[in-house]
PDB file of C-alpha atoms and ligand atoms in Angstrom:
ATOM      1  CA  UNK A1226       1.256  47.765  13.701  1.00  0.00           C
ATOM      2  CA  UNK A1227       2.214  46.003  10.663  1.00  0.00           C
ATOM      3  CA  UNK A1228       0.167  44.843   8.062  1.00  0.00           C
ATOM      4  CA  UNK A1229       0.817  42.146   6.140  1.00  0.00           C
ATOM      5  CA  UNK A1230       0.340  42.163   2.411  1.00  0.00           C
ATOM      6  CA  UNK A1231       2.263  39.236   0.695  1.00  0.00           C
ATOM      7  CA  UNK A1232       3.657  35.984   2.481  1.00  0.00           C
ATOM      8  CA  UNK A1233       5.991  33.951   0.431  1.00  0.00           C
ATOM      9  CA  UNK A1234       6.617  30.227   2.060  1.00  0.00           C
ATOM     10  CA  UNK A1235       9.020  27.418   1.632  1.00  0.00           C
ATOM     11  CA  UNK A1236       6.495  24.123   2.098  1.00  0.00           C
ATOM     12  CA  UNK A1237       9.213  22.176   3.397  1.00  0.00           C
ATOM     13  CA  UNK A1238       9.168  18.118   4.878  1.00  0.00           C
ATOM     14  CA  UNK A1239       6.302  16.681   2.695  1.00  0.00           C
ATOM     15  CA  UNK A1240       8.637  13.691   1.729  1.00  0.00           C
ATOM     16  CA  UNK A1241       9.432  13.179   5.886  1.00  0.00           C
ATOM     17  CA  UNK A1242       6.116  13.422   6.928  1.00  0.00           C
ATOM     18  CA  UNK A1243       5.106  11.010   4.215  1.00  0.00           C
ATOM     19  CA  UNK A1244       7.458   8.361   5.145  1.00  0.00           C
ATOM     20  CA  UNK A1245       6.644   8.844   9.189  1.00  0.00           C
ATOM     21  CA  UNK A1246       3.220   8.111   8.579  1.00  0.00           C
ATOM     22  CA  UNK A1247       2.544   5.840   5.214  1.00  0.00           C
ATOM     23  CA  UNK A1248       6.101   5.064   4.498  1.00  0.00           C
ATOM     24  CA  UNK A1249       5.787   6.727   1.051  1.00  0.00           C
ATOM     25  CA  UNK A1250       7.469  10.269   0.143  1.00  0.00           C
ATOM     26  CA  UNK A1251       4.532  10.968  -2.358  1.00  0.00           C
ATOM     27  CA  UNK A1252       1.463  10.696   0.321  1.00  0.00           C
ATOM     28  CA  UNK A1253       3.431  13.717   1.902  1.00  0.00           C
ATOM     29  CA  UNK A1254       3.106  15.817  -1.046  1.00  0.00           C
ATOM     30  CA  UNK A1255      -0.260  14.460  -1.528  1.00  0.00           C
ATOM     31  CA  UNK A1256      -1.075  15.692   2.479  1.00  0.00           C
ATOM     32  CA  UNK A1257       0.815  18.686   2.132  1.00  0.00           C
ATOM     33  CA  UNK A1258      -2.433  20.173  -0.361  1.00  0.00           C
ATOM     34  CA  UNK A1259      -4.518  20.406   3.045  1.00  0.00           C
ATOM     35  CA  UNK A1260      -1.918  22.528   4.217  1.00  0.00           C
ATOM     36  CA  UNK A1261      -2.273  24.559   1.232  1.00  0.00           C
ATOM     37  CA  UNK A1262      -6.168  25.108   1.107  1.00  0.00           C
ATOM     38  CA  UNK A1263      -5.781  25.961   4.841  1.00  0.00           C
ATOM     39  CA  UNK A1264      -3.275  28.495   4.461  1.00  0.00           C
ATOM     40  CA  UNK A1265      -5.210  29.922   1.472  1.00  0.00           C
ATOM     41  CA  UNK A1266      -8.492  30.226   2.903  1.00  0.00           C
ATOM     42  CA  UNK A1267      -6.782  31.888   6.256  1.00  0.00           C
ATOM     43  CA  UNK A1268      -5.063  34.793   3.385  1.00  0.00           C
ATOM     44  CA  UNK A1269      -8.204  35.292   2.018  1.00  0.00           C
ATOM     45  CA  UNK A1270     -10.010  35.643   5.830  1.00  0.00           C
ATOM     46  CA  UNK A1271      -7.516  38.215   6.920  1.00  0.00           C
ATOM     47  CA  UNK A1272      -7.074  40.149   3.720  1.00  0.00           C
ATOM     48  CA  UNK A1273      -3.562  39.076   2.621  1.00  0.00           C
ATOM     49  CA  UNK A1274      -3.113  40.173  -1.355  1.00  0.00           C
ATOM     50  CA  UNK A1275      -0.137  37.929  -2.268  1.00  0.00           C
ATOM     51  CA  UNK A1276       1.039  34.168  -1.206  1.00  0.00           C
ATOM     52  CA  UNK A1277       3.749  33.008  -3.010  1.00  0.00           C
ATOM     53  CA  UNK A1278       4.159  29.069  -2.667  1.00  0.00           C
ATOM     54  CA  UNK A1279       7.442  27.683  -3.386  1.00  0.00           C
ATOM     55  CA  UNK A1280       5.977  24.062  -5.075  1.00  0.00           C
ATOM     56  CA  UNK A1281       9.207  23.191  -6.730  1.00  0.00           C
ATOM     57  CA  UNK A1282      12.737  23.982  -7.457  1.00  0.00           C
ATOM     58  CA  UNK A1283      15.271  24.299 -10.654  1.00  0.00           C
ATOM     59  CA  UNK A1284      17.069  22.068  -8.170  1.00  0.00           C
ATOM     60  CA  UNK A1285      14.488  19.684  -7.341  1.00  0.00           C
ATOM     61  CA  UNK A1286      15.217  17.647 -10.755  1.00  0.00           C
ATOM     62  CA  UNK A1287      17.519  15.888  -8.863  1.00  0.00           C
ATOM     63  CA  UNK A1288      14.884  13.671  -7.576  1.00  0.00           C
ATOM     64  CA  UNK A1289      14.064  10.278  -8.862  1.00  0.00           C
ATOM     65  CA  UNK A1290      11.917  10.985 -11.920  1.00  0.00           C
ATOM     66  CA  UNK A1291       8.973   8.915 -10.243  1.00  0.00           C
ATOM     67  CA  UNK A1292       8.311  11.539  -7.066  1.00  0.00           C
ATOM     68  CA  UNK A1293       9.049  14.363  -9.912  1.00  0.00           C
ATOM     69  CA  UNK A1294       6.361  12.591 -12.058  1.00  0.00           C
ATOM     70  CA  UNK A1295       3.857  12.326  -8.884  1.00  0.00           C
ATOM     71  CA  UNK A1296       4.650  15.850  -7.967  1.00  0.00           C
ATOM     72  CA  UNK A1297       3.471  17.092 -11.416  1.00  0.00           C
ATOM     73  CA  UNK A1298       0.421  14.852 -11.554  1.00  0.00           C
ATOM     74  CA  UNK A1299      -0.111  15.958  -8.079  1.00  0.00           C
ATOM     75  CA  UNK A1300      -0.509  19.833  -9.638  1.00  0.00           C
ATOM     76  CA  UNK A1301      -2.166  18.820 -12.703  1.00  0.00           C
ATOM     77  CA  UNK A1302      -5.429  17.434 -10.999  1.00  0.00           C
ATOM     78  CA  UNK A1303      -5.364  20.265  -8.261  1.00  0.00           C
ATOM     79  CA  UNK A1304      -6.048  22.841 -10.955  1.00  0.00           C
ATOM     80  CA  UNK A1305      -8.051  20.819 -13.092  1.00  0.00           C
ATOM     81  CA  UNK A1306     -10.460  19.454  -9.938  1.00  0.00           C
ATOM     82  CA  UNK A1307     -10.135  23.114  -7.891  1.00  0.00           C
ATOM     83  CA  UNK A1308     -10.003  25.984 -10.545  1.00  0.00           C
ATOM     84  CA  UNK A1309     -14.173  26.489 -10.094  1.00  0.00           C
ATOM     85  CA  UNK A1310     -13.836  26.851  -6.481  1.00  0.00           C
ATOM     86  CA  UNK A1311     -10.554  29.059  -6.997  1.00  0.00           C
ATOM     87  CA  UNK A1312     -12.780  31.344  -9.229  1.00  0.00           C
ATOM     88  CA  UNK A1313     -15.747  31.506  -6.848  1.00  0.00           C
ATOM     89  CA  UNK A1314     -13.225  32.424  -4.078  1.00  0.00           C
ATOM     90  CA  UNK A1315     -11.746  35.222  -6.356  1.00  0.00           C
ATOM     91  CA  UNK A1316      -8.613  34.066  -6.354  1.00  0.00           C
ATOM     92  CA  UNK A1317      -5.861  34.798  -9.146  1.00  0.00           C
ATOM     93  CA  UNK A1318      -3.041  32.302 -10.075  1.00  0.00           C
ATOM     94  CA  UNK A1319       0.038  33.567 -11.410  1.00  0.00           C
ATOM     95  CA  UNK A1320       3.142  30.807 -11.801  1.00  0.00           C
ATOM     96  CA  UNK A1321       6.474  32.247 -11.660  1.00  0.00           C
ATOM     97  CA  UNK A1322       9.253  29.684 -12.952  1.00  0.00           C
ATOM     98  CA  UNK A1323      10.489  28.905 -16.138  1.00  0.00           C
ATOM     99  CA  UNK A1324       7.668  27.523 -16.809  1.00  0.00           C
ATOM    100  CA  UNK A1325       8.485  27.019 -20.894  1.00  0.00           C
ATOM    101  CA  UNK A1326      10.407  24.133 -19.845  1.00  0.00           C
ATOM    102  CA  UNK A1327       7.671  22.416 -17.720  1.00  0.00           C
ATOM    103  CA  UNK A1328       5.963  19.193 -19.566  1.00  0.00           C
ATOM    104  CA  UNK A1329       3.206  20.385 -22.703  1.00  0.00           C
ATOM    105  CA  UNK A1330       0.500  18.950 -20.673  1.00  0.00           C
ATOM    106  CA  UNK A1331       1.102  21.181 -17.480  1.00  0.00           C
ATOM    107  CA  UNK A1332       2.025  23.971 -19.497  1.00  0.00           C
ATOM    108  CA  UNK A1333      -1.715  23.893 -21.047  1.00  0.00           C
ATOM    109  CA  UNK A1334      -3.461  23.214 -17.495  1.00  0.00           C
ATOM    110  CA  UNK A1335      -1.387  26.465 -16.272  1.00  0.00           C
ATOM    111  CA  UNK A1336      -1.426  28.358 -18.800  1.00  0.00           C
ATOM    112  CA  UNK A1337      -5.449  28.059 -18.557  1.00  0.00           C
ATOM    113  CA  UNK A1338      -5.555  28.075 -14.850  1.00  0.00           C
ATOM    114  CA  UNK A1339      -3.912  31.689 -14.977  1.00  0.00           C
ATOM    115  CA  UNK A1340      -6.093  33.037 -17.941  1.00  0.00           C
ATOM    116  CA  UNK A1341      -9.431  31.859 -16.222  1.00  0.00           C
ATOM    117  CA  UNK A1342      -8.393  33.510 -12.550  1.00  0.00           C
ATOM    118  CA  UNK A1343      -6.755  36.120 -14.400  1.00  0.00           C
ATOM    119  CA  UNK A1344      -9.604  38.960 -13.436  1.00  0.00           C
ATOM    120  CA  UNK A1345      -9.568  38.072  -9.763  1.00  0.00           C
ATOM    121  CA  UNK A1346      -8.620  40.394  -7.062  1.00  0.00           C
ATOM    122  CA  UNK A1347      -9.334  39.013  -3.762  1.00  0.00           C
ATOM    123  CA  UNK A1348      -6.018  37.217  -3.198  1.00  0.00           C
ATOM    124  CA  UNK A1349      -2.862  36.683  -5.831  1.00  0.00           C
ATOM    125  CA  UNK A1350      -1.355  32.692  -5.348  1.00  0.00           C
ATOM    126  CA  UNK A1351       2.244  33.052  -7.262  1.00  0.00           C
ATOM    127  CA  UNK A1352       3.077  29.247  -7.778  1.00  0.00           C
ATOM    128  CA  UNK A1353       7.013  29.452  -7.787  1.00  0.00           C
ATOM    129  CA  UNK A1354       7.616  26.342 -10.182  1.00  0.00           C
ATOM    130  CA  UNK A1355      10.691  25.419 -11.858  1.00  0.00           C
ATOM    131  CA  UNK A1356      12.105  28.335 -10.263  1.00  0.00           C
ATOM    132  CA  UNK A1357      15.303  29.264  -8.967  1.00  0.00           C
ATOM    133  CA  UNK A1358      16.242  33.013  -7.462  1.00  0.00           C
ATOM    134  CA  UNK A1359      19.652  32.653  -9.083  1.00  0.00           C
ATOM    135  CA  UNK A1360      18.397  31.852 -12.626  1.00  0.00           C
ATOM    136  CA  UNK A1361      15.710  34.443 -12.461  1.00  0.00           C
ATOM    137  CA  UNK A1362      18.332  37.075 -11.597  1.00  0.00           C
ATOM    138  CA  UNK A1363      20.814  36.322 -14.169  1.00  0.00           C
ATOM    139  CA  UNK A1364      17.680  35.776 -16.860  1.00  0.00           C
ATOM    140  CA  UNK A1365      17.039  39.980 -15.637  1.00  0.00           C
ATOM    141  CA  UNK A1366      20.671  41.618 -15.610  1.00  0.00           C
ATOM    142  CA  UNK A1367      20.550  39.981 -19.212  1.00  0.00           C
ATOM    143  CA  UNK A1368      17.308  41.729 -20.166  1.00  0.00           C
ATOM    144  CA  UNK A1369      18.359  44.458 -19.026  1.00  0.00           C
ATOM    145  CA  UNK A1370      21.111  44.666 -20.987  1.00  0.00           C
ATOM    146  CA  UNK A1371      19.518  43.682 -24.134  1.00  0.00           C
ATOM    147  CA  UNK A1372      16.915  46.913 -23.607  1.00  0.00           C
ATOM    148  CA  UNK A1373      20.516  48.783 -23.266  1.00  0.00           C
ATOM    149  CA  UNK A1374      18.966  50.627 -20.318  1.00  0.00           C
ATOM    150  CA  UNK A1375      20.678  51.312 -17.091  1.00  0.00           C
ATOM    151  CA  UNK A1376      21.372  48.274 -14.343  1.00  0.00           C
ATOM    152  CA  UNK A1377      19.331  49.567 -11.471  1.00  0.00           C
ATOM    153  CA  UNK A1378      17.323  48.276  -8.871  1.00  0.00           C
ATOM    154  CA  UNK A1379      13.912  49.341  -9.986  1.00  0.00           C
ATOM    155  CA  UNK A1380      15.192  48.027 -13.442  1.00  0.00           C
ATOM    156  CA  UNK A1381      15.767  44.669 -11.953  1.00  0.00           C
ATOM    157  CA  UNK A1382      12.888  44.147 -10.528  1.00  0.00           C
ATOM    158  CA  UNK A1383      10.852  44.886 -13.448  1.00  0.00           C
ATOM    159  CA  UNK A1384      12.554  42.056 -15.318  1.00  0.00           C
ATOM    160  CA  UNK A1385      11.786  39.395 -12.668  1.00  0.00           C
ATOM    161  CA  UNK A1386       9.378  36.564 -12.716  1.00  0.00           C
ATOM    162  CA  UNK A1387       8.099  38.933  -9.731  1.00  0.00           C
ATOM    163  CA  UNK A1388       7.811  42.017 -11.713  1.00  0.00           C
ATOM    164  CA  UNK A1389       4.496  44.492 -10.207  1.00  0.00           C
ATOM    165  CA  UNK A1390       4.515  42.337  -7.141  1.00  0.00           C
ATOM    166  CA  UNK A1391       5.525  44.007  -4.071  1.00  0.00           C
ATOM    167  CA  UNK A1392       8.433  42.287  -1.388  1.00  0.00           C
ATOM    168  CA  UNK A1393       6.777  39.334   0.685  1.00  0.00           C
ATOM    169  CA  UNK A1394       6.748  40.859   4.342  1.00  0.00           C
ATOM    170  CA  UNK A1395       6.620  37.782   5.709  1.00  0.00           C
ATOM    171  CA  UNK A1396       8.689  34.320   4.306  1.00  0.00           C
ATOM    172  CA  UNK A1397       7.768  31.246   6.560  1.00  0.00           C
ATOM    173  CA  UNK A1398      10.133  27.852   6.316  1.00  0.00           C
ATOM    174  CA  UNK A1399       8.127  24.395   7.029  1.00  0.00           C
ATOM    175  CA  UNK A1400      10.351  21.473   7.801  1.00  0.00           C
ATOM    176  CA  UNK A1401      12.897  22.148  10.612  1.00  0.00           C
ATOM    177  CA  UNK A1402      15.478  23.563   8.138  1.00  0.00           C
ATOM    178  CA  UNK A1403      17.368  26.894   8.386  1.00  0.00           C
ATOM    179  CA  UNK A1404      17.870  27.782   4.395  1.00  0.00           C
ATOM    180  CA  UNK A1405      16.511  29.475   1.815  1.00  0.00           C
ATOM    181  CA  UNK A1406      17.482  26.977  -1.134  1.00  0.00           C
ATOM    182  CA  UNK A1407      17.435  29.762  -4.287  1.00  0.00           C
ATOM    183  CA  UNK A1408      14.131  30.862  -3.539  1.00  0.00           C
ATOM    184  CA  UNK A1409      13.513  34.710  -3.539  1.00  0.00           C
ATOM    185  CA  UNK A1410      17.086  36.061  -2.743  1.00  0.00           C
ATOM    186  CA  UNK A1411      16.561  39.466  -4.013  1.00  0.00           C
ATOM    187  CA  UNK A1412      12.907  40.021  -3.174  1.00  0.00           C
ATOM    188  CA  UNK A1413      13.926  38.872   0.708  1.00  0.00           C
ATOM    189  CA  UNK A1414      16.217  41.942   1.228  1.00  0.00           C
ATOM    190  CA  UNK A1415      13.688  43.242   4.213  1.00  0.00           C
ATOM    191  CA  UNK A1416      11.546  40.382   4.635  1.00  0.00           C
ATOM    192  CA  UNK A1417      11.095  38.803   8.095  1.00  0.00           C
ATOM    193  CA  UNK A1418      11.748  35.169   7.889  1.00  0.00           C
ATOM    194  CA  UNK A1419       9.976  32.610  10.276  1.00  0.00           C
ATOM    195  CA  UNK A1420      11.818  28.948  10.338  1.00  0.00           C
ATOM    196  CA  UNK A1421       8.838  26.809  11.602  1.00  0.00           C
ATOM    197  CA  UNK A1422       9.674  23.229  13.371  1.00  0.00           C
ATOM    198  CA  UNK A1423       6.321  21.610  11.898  1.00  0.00           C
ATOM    199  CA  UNK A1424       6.733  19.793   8.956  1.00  0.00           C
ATOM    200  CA  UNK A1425       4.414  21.230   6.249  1.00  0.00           C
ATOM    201  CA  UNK A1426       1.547  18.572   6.319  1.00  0.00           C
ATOM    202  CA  UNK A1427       1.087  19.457   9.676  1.00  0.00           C
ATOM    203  CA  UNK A1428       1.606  23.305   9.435  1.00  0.00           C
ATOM    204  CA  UNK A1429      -2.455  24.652   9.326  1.00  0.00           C
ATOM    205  CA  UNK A1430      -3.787  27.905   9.818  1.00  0.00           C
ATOM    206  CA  UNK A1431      -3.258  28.095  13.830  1.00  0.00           C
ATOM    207  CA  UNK A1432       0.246  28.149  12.979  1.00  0.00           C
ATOM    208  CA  UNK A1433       0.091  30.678  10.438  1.00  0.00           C
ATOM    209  CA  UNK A1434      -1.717  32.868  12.599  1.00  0.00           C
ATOM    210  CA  UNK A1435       0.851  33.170  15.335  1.00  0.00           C
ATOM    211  CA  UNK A1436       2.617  33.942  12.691  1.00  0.00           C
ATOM    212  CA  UNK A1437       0.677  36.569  11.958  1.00  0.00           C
ATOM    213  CA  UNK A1438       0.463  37.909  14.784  1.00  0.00           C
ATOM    214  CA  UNK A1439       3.989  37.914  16.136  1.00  0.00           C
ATOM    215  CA  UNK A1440       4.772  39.809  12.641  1.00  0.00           C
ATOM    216  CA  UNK A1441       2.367  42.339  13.874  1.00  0.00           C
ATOM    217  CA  UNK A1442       4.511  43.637  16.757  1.00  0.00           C
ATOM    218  CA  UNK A1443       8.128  43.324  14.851  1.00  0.00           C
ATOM    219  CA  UNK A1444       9.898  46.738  14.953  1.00  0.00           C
ATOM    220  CA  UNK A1445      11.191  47.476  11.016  1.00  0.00           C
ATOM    221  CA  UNK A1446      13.700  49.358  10.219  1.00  0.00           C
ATOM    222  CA  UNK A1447      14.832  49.071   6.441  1.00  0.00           C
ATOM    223  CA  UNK A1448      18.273  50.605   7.433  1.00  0.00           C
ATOM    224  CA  UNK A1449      16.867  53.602   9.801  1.00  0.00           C
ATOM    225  CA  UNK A1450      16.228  53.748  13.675  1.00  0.00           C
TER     226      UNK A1450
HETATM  227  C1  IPE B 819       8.895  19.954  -0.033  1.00  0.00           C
HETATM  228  O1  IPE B 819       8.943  18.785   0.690  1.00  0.00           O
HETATM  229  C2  IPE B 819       8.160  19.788  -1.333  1.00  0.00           C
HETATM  230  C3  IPE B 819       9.018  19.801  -2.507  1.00  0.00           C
HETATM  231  C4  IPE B 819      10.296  20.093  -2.534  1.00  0.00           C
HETATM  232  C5  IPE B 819       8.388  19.457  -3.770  1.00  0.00           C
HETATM  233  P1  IPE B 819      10.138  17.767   0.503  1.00  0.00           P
HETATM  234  O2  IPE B 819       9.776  16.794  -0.543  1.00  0.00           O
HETATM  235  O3  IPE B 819      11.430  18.469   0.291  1.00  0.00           O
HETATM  236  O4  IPE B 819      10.133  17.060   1.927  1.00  0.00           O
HETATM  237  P2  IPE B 819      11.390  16.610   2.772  1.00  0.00           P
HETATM  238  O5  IPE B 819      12.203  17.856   3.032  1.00  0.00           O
HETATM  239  O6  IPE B 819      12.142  15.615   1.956  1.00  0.00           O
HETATM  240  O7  IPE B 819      10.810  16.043   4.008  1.00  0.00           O
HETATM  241  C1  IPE B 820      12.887  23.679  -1.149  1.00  0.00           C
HETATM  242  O1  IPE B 820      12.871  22.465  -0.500  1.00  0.00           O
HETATM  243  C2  IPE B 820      12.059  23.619  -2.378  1.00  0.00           C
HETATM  244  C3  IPE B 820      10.609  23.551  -2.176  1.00  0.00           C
HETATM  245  C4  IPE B 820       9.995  23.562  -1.026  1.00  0.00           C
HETATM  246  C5  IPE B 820       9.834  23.508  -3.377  1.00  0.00           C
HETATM  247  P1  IPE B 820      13.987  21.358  -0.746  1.00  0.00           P
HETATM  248  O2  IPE B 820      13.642  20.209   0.087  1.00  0.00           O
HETATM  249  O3  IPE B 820      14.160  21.112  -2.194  1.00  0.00           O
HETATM  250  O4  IPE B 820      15.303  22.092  -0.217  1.00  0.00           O
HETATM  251  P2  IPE B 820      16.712  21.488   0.161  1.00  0.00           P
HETATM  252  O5  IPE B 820      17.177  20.677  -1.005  1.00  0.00           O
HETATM  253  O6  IPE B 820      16.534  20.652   1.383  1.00  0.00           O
HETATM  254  O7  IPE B 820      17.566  22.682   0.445  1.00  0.00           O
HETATM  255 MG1   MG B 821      12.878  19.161   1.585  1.00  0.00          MG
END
């Protein structure tokens, strides 16, 4: 049987379920926290050690600066208002992103949000913000480089945002949509991907645990027989 030790997902279909139901992109993202605390406090139940959260993308400035605004503001008060309970749950944050380029404000709240959890253990939430797989692999071949040392794949990986953090087994896709939009293109290599119908306001821990549990009987084979 398979166990499952990091799940990386795309929360995809905030904006559509927003507009079905209040006719405004932003209460999606505001709905699609539930789905979050749900999923997290199913990890910690069954032992997962890494969910990865892809919250927003190098391509998601493209949106009107209002929902990008929201979006932020969204993330700002979530740490501020939940980093007590995150700490009694014994959970560490770790943002992977360029997060350098984020707004000052943000980049405080984060960069506290990851030195206060910083000594937990129970269960590792990597925020992918401001990130892009494509970015993040060019940013490492160039380190790499720079250190003169050889262009291999252990080498690579150590110069990722995702460096000491082991492939997600599992990648899950909210939101009816078949893509991976530059999230995670190296790290995915193995990983078994799940596109889920359910837009990610409604995607709670049911879901993820048929997930789960479908992973559980998937024959691997990384290349062999
Ligand atoms: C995903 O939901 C959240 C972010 C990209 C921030 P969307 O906002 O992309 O929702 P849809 O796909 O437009 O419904
Ligand atoms: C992917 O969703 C990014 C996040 C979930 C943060 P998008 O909604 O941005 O993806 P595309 O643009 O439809 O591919
Ligand atoms: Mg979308």
């Amino acid at each position: 049987m398979n166990l499952v030790k990091h799940v990386a997902i795309i929360m995809d279909g905030n904006g559509r379920w927003g507009i079905k139901h209040k006719n405004s992109r932003n209460a999606g993202h505001r709905a699609g926290l539930n789905s979050v605390e749900s999923i997290i406090n199913e990890c910690l139940k069954v032992n997962i050690n890494h969910l990865t959260l892809y919250t927003f993308s190098t391509e998601n400035w493209k949106r009107p600066k209002k929902e990008i605004n929201f979006l932020f503001n969204l993330l700002e008060n979530f740490l501020t208002n939940k980093i007590s309970n995150l700490i009694k749950k014994d959970i560490k944050l770790k943002f992977i992103g360029e997060i350098n380029k984020l707004p000052i404000k943000l980049k405080k709240i984060i960069r506290n949000a990851e030195l206060r959890t910083s000594k937990n253990v129970s269960l590792q939430v990597n925020v992918a913000l401001n990130y892009g797989s494509k970015n993040e692999l060019i940013n490492s071949i160039r380190k790499v480089n720079k250190k003169k040392i050889m262009i291999n794949e252990s080498n690579i990986d150590d110069n990722l945002f995702t460096k000491g953090i082991i492939d997600p087994d599992i990648l899950i896709r909210t939101g009816n949509t078949q893509r991976l939009s530059n999230f995670m293109l190296w790290q995915l290599a193995y990983t078994e991907i799940f596109f889920e119908k359910k837009l990610w306001p409604d995607f709670k821990s049911n879901d993820f645990k048929k997930i789960l549990n479908k992973f559980k009987s998937i024959k691997r084979n990384f290349g062999s027989i």
